[in-house]
Coordinates of C-alpha atoms in Angstrom, one line a residue:
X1 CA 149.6 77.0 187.4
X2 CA 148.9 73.6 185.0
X3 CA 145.9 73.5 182.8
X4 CA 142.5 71.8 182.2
X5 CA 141.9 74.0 179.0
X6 CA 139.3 72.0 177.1
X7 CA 141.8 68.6 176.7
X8 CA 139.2 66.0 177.2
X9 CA 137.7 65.0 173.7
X10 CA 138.7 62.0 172.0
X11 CA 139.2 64.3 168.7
X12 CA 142.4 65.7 170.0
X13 CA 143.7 62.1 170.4
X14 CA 142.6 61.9 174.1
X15 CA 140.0 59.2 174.8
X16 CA 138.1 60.0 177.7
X17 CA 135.4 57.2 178.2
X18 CA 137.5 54.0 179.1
X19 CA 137.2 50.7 180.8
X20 CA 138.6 50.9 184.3
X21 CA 138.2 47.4 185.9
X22 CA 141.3 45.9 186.8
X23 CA 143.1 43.4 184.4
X24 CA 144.2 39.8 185.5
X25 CA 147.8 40.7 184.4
X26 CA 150.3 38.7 186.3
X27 CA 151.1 35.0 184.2
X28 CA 151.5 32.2 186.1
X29 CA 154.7 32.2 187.5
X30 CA 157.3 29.1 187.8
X31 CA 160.0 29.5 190.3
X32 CA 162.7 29.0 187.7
X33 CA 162.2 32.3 185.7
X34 CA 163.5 35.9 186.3
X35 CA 160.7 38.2 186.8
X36 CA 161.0 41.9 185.0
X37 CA 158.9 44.4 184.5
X38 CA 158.8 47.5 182.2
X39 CA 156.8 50.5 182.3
X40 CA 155.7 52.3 179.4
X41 CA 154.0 55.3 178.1
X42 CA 153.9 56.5 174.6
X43 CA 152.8 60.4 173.3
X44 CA 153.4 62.2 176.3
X45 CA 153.8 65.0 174.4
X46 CA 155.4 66.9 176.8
X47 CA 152.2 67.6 178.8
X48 CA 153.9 68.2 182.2
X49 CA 151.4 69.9 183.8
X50 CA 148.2 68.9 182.1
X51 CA 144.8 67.8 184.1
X52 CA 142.4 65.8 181.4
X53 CA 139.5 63.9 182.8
X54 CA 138.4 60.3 182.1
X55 CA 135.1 58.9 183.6
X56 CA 134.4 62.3 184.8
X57 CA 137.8 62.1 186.9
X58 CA 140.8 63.6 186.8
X59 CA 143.9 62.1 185.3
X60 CA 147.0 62.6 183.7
X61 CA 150.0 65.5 185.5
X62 CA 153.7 64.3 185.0
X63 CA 153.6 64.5 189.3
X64 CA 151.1 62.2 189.0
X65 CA 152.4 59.6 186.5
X66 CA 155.6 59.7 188.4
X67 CA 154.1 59.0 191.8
X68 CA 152.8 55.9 190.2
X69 CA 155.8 54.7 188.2
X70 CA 157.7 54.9 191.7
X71 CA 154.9 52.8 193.2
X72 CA 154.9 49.9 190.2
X73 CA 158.5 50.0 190.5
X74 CA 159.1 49.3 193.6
X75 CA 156.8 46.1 193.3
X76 CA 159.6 44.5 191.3
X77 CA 163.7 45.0 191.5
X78 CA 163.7 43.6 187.8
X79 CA 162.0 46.9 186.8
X80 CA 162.7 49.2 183.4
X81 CA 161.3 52.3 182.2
X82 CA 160.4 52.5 178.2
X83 CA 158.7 54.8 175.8
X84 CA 157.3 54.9 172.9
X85 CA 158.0 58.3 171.1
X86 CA 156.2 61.5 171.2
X87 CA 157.8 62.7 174.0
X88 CA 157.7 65.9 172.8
X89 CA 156.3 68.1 169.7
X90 CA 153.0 69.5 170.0
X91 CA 153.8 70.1 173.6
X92 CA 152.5 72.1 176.6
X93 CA 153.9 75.5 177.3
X94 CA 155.6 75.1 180.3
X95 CA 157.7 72.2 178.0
X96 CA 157.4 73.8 174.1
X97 CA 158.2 77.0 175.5
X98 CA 161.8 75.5 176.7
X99 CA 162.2 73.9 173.6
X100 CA 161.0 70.8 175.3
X101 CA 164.3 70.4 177.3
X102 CA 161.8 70.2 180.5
X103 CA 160.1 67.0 179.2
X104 CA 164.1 65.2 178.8
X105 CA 164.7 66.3 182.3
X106 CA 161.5 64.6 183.5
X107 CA 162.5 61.1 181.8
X108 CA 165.7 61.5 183.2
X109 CA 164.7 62.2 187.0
X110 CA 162.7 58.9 186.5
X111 CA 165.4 57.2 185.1
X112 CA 164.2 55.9 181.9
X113 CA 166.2 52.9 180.3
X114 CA 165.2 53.5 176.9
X115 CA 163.4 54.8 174.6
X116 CA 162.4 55.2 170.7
X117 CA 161.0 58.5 168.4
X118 CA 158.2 59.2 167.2
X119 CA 157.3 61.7 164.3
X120 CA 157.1 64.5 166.6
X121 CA 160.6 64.2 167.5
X122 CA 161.2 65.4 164.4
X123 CA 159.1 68.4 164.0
X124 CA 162.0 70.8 164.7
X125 CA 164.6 68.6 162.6
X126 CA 167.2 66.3 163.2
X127 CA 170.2 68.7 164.6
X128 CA 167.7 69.7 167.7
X129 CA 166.7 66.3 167.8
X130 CA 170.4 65.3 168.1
X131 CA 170.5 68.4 170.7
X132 CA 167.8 67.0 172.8
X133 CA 169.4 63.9 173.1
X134 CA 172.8 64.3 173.0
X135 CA 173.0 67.4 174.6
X136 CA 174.6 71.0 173.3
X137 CA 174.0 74.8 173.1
X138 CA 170.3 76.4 171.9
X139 CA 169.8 80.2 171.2
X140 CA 167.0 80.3 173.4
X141 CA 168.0 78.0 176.1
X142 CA 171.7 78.0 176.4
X143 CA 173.2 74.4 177.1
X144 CA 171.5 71.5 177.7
X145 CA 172.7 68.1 179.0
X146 CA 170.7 65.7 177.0
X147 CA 169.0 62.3 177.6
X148 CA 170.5 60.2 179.9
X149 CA 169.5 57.2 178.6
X150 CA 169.2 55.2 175.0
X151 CA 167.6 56.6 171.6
X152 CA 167.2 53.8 169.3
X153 CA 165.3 53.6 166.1
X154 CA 166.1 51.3 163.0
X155 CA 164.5 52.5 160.5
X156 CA 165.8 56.1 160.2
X157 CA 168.1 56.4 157.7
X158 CA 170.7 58.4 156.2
X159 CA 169.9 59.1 152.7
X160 CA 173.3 60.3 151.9
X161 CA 175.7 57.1 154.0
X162 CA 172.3 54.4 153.7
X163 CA 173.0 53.6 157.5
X164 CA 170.9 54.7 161.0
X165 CA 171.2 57.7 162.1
X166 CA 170.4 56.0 165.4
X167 CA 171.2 53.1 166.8
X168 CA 168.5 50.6 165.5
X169 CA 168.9 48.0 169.0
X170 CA 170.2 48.1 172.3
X171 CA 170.8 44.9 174.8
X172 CA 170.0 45.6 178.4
X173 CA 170.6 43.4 181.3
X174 CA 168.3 42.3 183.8
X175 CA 169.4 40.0 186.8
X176 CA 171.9 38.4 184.3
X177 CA 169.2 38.1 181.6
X178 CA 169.8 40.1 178.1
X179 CA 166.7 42.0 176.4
X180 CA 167.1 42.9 173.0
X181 CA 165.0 46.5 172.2
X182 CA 164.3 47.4 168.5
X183 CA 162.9 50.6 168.1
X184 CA 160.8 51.7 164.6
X185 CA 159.2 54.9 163.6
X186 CA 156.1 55.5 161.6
X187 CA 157.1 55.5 158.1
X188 CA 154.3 58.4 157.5
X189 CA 156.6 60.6 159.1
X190 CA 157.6 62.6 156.2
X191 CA 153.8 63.1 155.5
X192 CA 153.1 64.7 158.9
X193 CA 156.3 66.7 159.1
X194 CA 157.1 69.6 157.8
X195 CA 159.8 68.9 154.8
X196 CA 162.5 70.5 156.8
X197 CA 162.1 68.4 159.6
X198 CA 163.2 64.8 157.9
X199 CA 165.5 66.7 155.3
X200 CA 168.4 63.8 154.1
X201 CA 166.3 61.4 156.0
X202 CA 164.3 57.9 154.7
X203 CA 162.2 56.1 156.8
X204 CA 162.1 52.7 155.6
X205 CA 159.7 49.5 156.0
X206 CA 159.6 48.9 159.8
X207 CA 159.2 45.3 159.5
X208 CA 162.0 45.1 157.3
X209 CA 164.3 46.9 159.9
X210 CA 162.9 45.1 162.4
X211 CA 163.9 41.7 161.3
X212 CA 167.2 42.9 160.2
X213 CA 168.2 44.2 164.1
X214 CA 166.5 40.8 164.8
X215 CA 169.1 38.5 163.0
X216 CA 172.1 40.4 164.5
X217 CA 170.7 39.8 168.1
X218 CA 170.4 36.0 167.9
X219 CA 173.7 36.2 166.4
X220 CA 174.8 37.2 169.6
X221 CA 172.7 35.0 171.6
X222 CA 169.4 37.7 172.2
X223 CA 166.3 35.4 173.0
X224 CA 164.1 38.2 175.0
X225 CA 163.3 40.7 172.0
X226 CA 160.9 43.7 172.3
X227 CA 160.0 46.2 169.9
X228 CA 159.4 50.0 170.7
X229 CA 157.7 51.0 167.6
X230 CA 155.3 54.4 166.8
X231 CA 153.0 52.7 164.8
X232 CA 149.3 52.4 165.4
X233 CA 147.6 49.8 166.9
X234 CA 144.2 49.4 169.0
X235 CA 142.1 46.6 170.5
X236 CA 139.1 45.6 173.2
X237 CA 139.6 45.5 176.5
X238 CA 139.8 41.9 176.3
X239 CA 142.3 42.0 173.6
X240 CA 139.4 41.5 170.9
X241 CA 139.5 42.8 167.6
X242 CA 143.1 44.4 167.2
X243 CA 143.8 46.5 164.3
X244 CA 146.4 48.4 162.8
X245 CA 149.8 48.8 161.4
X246 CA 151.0 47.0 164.5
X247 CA 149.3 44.3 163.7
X248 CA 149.8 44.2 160.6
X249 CA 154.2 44.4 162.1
X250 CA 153.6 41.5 164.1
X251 CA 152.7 39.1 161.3
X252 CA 155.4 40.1 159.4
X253 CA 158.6 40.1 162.2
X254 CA 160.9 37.2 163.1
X255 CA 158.9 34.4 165.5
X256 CA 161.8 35.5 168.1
X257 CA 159.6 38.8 168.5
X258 CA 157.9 38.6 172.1
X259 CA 156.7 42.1 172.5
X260 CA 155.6 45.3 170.2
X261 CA 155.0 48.3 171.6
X262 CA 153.2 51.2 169.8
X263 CA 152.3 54.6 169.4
X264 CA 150.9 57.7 167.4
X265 CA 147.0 56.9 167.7
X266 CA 146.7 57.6 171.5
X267 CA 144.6 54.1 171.7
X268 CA 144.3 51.0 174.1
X269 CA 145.6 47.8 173.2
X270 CA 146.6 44.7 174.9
X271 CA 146.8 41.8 172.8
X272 CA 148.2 38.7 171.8
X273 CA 148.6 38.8 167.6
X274 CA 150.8 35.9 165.9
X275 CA 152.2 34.7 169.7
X276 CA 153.5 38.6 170.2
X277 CA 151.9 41.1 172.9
X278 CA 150.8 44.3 171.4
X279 CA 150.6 47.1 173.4
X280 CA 149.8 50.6 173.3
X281 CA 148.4 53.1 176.9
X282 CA 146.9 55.8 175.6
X283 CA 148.9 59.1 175.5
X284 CA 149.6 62.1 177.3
X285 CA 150.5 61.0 180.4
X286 CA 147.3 59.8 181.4
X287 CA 147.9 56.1 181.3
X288 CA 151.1 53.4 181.5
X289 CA 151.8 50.3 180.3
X290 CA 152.8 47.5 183.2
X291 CA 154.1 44.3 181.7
X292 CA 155.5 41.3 183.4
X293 CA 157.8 38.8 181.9
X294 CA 159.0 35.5 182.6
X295 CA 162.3 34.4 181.6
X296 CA 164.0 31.0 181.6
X297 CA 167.3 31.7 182.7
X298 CA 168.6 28.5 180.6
X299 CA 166.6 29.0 177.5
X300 CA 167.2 33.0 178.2
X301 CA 163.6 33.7 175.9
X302 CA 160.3 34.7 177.3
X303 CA 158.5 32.4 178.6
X304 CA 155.4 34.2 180.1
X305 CA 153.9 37.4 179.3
X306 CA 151.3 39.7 179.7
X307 CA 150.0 43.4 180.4
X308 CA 147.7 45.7 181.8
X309 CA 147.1 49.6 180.9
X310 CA 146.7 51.5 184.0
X311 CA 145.2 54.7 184.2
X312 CA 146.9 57.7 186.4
X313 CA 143.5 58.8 188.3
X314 CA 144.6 61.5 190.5
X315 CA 142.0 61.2 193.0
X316 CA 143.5 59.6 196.3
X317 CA 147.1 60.0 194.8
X318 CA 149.4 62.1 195.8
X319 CA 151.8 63.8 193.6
X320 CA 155.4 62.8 193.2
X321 CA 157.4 65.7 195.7
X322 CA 160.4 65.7 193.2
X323 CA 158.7 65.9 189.8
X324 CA 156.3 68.7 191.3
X325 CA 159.1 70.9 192.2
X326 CA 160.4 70.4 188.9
X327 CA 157.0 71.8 187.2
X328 CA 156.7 74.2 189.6
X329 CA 160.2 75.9 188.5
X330 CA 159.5 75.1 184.6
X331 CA 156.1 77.1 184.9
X332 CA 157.6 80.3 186.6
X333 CA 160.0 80.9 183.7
X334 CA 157.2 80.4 181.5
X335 CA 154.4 82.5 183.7
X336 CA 154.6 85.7 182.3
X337 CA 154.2 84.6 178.8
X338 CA 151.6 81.9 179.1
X339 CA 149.6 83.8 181.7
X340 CA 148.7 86.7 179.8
X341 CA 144.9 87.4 179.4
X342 CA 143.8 87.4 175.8
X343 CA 139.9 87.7 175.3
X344 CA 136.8 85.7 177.3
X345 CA 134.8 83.6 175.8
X346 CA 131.3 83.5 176.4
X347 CA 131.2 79.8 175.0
X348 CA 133.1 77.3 174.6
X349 CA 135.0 77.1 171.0
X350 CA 135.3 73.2 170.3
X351 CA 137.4 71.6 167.6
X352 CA 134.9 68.5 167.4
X353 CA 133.5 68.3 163.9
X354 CA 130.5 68.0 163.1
X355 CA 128.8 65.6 160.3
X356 CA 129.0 67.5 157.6
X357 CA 133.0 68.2 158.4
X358 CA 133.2 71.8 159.9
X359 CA 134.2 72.5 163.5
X360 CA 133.2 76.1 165.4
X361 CA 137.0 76.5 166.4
X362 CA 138.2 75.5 163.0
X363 CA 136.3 78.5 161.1
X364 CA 137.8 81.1 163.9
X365 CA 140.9 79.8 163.3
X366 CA 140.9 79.7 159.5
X367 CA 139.0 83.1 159.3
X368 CA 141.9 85.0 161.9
X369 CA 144.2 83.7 158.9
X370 CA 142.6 84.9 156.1
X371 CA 142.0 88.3 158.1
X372 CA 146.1 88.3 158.8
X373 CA 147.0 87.7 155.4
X374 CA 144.4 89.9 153.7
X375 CA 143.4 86.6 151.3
X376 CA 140.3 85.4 149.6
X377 CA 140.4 82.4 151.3
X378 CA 141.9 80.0 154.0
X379 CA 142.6 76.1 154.3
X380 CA 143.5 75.2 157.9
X381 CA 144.3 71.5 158.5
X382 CA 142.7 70.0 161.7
X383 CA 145.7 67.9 163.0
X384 CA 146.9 71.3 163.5
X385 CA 144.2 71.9 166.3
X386 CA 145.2 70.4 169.2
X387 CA 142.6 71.6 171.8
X388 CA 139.5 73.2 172.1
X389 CA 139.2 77.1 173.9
X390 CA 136.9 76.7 177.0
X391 CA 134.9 79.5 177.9
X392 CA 135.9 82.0 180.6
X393 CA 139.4 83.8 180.4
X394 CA 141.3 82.9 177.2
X395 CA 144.8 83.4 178.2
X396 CA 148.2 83.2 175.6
X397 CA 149.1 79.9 177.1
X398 CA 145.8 78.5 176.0
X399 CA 146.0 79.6 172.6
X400 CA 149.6 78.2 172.1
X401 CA 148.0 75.4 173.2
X402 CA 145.3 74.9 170.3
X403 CA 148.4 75.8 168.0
X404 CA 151.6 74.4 169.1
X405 CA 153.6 74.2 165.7
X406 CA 154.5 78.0 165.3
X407 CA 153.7 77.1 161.4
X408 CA 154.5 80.0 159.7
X409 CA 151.1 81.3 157.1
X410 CA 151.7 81.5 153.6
X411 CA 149.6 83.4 150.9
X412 CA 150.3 82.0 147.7
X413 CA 148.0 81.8 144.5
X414 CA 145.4 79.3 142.9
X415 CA 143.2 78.7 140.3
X416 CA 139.8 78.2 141.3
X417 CA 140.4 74.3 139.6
X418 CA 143.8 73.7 141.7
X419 CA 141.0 74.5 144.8
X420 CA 138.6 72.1 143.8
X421 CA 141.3 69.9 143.6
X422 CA 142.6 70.5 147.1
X423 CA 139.7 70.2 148.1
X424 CA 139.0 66.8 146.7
X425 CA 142.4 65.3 148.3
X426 CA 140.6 65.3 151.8
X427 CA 139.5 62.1 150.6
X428 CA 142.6 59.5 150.1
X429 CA 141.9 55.9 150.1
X430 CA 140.5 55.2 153.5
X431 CA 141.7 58.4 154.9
X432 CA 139.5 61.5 155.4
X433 CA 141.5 64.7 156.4
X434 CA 138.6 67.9 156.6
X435 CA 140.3 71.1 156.1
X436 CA 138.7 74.0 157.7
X437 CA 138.3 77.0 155.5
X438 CA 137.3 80.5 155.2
X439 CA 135.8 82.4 152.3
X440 CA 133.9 79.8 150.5
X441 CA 131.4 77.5 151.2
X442 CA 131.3 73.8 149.4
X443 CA 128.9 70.8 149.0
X444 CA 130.4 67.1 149.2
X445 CA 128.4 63.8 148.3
X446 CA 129.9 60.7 150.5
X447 CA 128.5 59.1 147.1
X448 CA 131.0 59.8 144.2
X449 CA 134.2 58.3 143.9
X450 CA 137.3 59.7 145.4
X451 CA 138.7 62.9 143.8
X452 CA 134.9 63.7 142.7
X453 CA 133.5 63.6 145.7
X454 CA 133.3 68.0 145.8
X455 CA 130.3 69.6 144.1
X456 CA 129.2 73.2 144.0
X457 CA 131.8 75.2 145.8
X458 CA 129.9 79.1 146.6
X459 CA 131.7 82.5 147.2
X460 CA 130.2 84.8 149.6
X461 CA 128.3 86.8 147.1
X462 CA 126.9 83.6 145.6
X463 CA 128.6 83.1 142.9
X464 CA 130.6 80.1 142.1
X465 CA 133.7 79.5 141.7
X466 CA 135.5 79.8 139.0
X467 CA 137.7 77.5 137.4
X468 CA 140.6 79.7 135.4
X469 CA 140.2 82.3 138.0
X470 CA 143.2 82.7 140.1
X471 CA 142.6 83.8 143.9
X472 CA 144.7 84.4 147.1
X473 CA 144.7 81.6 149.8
X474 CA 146.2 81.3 153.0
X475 CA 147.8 78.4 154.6
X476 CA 150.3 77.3 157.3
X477 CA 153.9 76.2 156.0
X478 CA 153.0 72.2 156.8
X479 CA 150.4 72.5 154.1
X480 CA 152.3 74.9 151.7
X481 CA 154.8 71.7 151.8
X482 CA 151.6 69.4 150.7
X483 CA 151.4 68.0 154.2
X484 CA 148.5 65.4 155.0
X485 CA 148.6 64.7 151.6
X486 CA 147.5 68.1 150.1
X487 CA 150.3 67.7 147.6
X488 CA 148.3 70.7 145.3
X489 CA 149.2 73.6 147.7
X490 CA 152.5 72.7 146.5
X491 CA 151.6 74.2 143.0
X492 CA 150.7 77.7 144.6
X493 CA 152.1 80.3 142.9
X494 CA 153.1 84.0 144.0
X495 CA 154.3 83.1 147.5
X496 CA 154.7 85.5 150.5
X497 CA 155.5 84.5 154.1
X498 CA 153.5 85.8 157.4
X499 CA 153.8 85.8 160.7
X500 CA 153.1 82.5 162.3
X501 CA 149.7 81.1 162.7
X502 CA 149.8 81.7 166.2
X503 CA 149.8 85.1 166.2
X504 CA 146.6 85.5 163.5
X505 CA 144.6 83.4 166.1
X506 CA 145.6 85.9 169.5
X507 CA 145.3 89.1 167.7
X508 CA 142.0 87.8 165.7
X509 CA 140.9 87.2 169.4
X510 CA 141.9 90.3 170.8
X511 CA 140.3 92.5 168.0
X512 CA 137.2 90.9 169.2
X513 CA 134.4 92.8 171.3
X514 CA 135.1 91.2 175.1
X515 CA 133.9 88.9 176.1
X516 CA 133.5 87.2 172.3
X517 CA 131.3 84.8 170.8
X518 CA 131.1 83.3 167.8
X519 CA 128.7 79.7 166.3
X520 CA 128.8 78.2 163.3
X521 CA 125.4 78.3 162.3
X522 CA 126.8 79.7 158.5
X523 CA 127.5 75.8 157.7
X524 CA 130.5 77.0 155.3
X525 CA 130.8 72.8 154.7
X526 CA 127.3 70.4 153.6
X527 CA 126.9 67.2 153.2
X528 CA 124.5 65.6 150.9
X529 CA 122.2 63.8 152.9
X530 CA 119.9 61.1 151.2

């Protein structure tokens, strides 16, 4: 089976025009220090069987990316296995499907030593967290062994005891040396999870959790410290002009910080930033992290260090035996469902936005919503859109694919004010979120200040729309919850529960005249141009 549907866009986190020549990695060595390695990847996702391209190539398969952590490995005794968070949440089928158990049994069969969350971990809340890594009993699934390896995370915290939920550090030995791993999660998590999800949870300042786990590790003697945080971060090839909250970590951690790890932005980055390495390969699968280190075994810190982000190119590889095998047997449990034909598309439906804001996939999706839940109008947020719907055969797996959260829709009621003021929080400090909408159309000048930035907003008749006028609107649970910052929808009044978006989207498709076609020539969204 696996799948090539339409994953190759840089939109859905995926950047697929890269530098590719190799990187002088390897520091100079003294015969003194212990060399280890580690191996990291950050927002797999749980895209097990998954074929994206990069350079025109293929890349990316969790057969793949195993065949060449094996290979790395075996270059160096001193080798372990990290991540970053986002293993799973917004995954594949063959992984979502199986309540991402079959993404846990991958990192275990390659033996992981450790590993941190990421917001995604969270989507389905903290018990099946918990489940996922400490193993028990699901409805759907029956029982489930768990991670055999480390969780750690410092800055998640119970809101009722003020303590981790998770062990904040872990010490690992290497060849008699002791590493000291922090892990850190995005303290934006309760904005990009739905409510339930972090419910009796706080996530508190990372570099401020950070430095605490730091101070009990030199207690105990911890020179070699590396942090696994999701937090963005992003730099040139070269390890030019790095940005981000990762940076912005590394200025503000203890001096006995060698390495930071991050996540959540699916970037490149390999750089040196206040004497610490910053690192980040990509996501998905398609890339890993290989770092060398250098340890004086009478000092015990780091002495040397540096990294190179190495793309998992398919071509000339050959997949890892084992890990196949295990796909294979995932995706038959999961054929019948995923497999089963929904429309064609006589064009590709692409989640890209254009200038003014709108994307072709976007409007179908928000439309088969408002159709569903018989509304005025729809607001569909686009982190929600995870993939674009090639042309060709649109099959179920492919659609659960482009929505992955089975958000349920909710029709509530607002006033035609509270609407102009959603629509106005798309803009939020530096931050521009686009909601893709149904039933309206609305002009926007870049010019005026934020929260004044929407003008004329049209119904289809061609009237406007009124302020004390109260209308219907559908949207998914995650923004019912004022998620991405859409705190308004939160003021919607009248509220009725539907099916989950999911479902609008395949039987929207299937009511369709095969094969279907829509464009987006309507241009629901405009942007002043001067």
């Amino acid at each position: 089976m696996g799948d090539t549907q339409g994953l190759s866009n840089g939109y859905h986190g995926h950047i697929s025009n890269r530098p590719t020549k190799k990187q002088n990695k390897k520091p100079a060595s003294n015969p003194r220090y212990i060399k280890i390695q580690l191996l990291g990847i950050n927002d797999l996702h749980g895209q097990l069987n998954v074929t994206r391209k990069v350079n025109g190539k293929s890349v990316g398969r969790a057969d793949y990316l195993a065949t060449y952590l094996k290979k790395h490995a075996a270059e160096n005794k001193n080798t372990l296995l990290v991540h970053v968070g986002d293993m799973v949440g917004a995954s594949a089928p063959v992984s979502a499907l199986l309540q991402d158990e079959p993404t846990v049994d991958f990192l275990n069969q390659m033996h992981f030593h450790i590993g941190t969350m990421g917001n995604h971990e969270f989507d389905e809340g903290i018990n099946e967290l918990l489940r996922l890594i400490n193993g028990g009993i699901h409805a759907e699934t029956g029982d489930f062994g768990g991670a055999a390896f480390p969780w750690i995370v410092a800055n998640v915290i119970n809101e009722k005891t003020d303590s981790p939920i998770f062990p904040p550090y872990k010490v690992i030995e290497v060849n008699g040396m002791q590493i000291g791993f922090i892990g850190v999660c995005t303290t934006h998590t309760p904005n990009v999870v739905i409510p339930s999800g972090v419910k009796g949870i706080k996530f508190i300042d990372e570099a401020q959790a950070i430095n605490r786990s730091v101070a009990t590790l030199k207690k105990i003697g911890v020179r070699a410290i590396i942090v696994l945080a999701h937090n963005p971060g992003s730099s040139g090839f070269n390890g030019e002009q790095a940005v981000g909250r990762l940076t912005e970590i590394a200025h503000a951690v203890d001096e006995e910080v060698d390495i930071i790890y991050g996540g959540h932005n699916h970037a490149y980055m390999n750089a040196i930033v206040d004497g610490k390495l910053l690192v980040q390969s990509y996501s998905y699968g398609t890339a890993f992290s290989d770092v060398d280190l250098e340890i004086d075994p009478g000092t015990k810190n780091i002495m040397n260090k540096s990294a190179e982000i190495v793309n998992v190119f398919q071509e000339g590889i050959e997949p890892d035996a084992v890990t196949k095998r295990m796909i294979q047997q995932y995706e038959a449990k999961v054929e019948p469902i995923v497999n089963r034909l929904i429309g064609v598309a006589k064009v590709p439906l692409i989640s890209l936005q254009n200038e003014d804001g709108e994307s072709l996939l976007g409007n179908v999706i928000a439309d088969s919503q408002r159709a569903l839940m018989k509304t005025d109008f729809a607001l569909m947020n686009p982190g929600g859109i995870r993939a674009d719907v090639g042309a060709g055969d649109v099959t179920w797996g492919h659609l659960f694919t482009v929505q992955p959260f089975n958000n349920k829709l909710v029709k509530m009621k607002l006033t035609g004010e509270q609407i102009r003021a959603v629509l106005n929080q798309q803009w939020q400090g530096q931050k521009q979120t686009m909601l893709q909408i149904s039933g309206f159309t609305y002009t926007w000048d870049d010019n005026q200040p934020i929260g004044k930035k929407v003008m004329d907003i049209q119904l289809p008749e061609g009237t406007s729309l009124a302020a004390n006028k109260s209308y219907t609107v559908t949207v998914n649970s995650f923004l019912a919850d004022g998620g991405d910052g859409f705190t308004i929808l939160r003021e919607g009044t009248d509220r009725e529960t539907g099916p989950v978006d999911l479902d609008a989207l395949v039987e929207f498709i299937k009511a369709q005249s095969q094969p279907f076609s829509f464009n987006i020539e309507e241009k629901r969204i405009h942007k002043l141009k001067y």
